[in-house]
Coordinates of C-alpha atoms and ligand atoms in Angstrom, one line a residue:
X1 CA 35.0 -39.7 -45.8
X2 CA 32.2 -36.9 -45.8
X3 CA 32.1 -34.6 -42.7
X4 CA 28.7 -35.0 -41.1
X5 CA 28.6 -31.3 -40.3
X6 CA 30.5 -28.4 -38.8
X7 CA 30.1 -28.9 -35.1
X8 CA 32.9 -30.1 -32.8
X9 CA 30.7 -33.0 -31.7
X10 CA 30.4 -34.5 -35.1
X11 CA 34.1 -34.5 -35.8
X12 CA 34.8 -36.3 -32.4
X13 CA 36.2 -33.4 -30.5
X14 CA 35.1 -33.7 -26.9
X15 CA 34.0 -30.6 -25.1
X16 CA 36.1 -31.7 -21.9
X17 CA 38.5 -34.3 -21.1
X18 CA 38.8 -36.9 -18.2
X19 CA 41.6 -34.7 -16.8
X20 CA 39.0 -31.9 -16.4
X21 CA 36.7 -34.3 -14.6
X22 CA 39.4 -35.4 -12.4
X23 CA 40.5 -32.0 -11.3
X24 CA 36.8 -30.9 -10.6
X25 CA 35.6 -34.1 -8.8
X26 CA 38.9 -35.7 -7.5
X27 CA 40.4 -39.0 -8.1
X28 CA 38.3 -40.8 -5.6
X29 CA 35.1 -39.8 -7.3
X30 CA 36.5 -40.6 -10.7
X31 CA 37.2 -44.2 -9.6
X32 CA 33.6 -44.7 -8.2
X33 CA 32.2 -43.0 -11.2
X34 CA 34.2 -45.4 -13.5
X35 CA 32.3 -48.3 -11.8
X36 CA 28.9 -46.7 -12.6
X37 CA 29.5 -46.0 -16.2
X38 CA 27.9 -49.3 -17.3
X39 CA 24.7 -48.6 -15.5
X40 CA 23.8 -45.5 -17.5
X41 CA 20.7 -45.3 -19.6
X42 CA 19.5 -42.8 -21.9
X43 CA 22.7 -40.8 -22.5
X44 CA 22.1 -37.9 -24.7
X45 CA 23.7 -34.7 -25.6
X46 CA 22.7 -31.4 -26.9
X47 CA 24.9 -28.4 -27.7
X48 CA 25.1 -27.3 -24.1
X49 CA 25.0 -30.5 -21.8
X50 CA 25.3 -34.2 -21.7
X51 CA 22.7 -36.1 -19.6
X52 CA 22.2 -39.5 -18.5
X53 CA 20.3 -41.7 -15.9
X54 CA 22.7 -43.4 -13.5
X55 CA 21.6 -46.5 -11.7
X56 CA 23.3 -46.5 -8.3
X57 CA 21.2 -47.2 -5.2
X58 CA 18.4 -45.7 -7.2
X59 CA 18.0 -44.1 -10.6
X60 CA 19.4 -40.5 -10.8
X61 CA 19.3 -38.1 -13.7
X62 CA 22.8 -36.4 -13.9
X63 CA 24.0 -33.9 -16.3
X64 CA 27.3 -32.1 -17.1
X65 CA 27.0 -28.7 -18.7
X66 CA 30.0 -28.1 -20.9
X67 CA 29.3 -24.7 -22.4
X68 CA 31.6 -22.0 -20.9
X69 CA 34.1 -22.6 -18.3
X70 CA 34.3 -24.0 -15.8
X71 CA 32.3 -27.1 -16.5
X72 CA 29.4 -27.6 -14.1
X73 CA 27.3 -30.6 -12.9
X74 CA 24.0 -31.3 -11.7
X75 CA 22.4 -34.4 -10.3
X76 CA 19.2 -35.5 -8.5
X77 CA 21.0 -37.3 -5.6
X78 CA 21.4 -35.7 -2.2
X79 CA 25.0 -34.7 -3.1
X80 CA 24.2 -33.3 -6.5
X81 CA 23.8 -29.7 -6.0
X82 CA 25.0 -27.7 -9.0
X83 CA 28.7 -27.4 -8.8
X84 CA 29.1 -30.2 -6.4
X85 CA 30.5 -33.0 -8.4
X86 CA 29.0 -36.3 -7.3
X87 CA 30.0 -39.6 -8.9
X88 CA 26.8 -39.7 -11.0
X89 CA 27.7 -36.5 -12.8
X90 CA 31.2 -37.6 -13.2
X91 CA 29.9 -41.1 -14.5
X92 CA 27.9 -39.2 -17.2
X93 CA 31.0 -37.4 -18.1
X94 CA 32.9 -40.6 -18.5
X95 CA 30.3 -42.3 -20.4
X96 CA 30.3 -39.4 -22.9
X97 CA 34.1 -39.5 -23.2
X98 CA 33.9 -43.4 -23.8
X99 CA 31.7 -42.8 -26.8
X100 CA 33.5 -42.9 -30.1
Ligands
ZN201 ZN1 24.6 -37.7 -8.0

């Protein structure tokens, strides 16, 4: 049991919770996002954001910026203006939360 580093990430503390996502995006988006989690490719995180490609009617690169408050989102889809939480950004958030 050797700690892998000092960052919150490596000790398994998430930068945000599902409740945060639900509050920002609403329960309906959260439900739809849940069905998209399995379609996500290329999930990666850095110290500011988590990003992934969500395959809906087409592939969208979506991200959640988790440094600072409130959380913010970005996505390539027509609804994905910064700060407008589309289901793709929420799905990326959920996928991140699902990781051990
Ligand atoms: Zn989107």
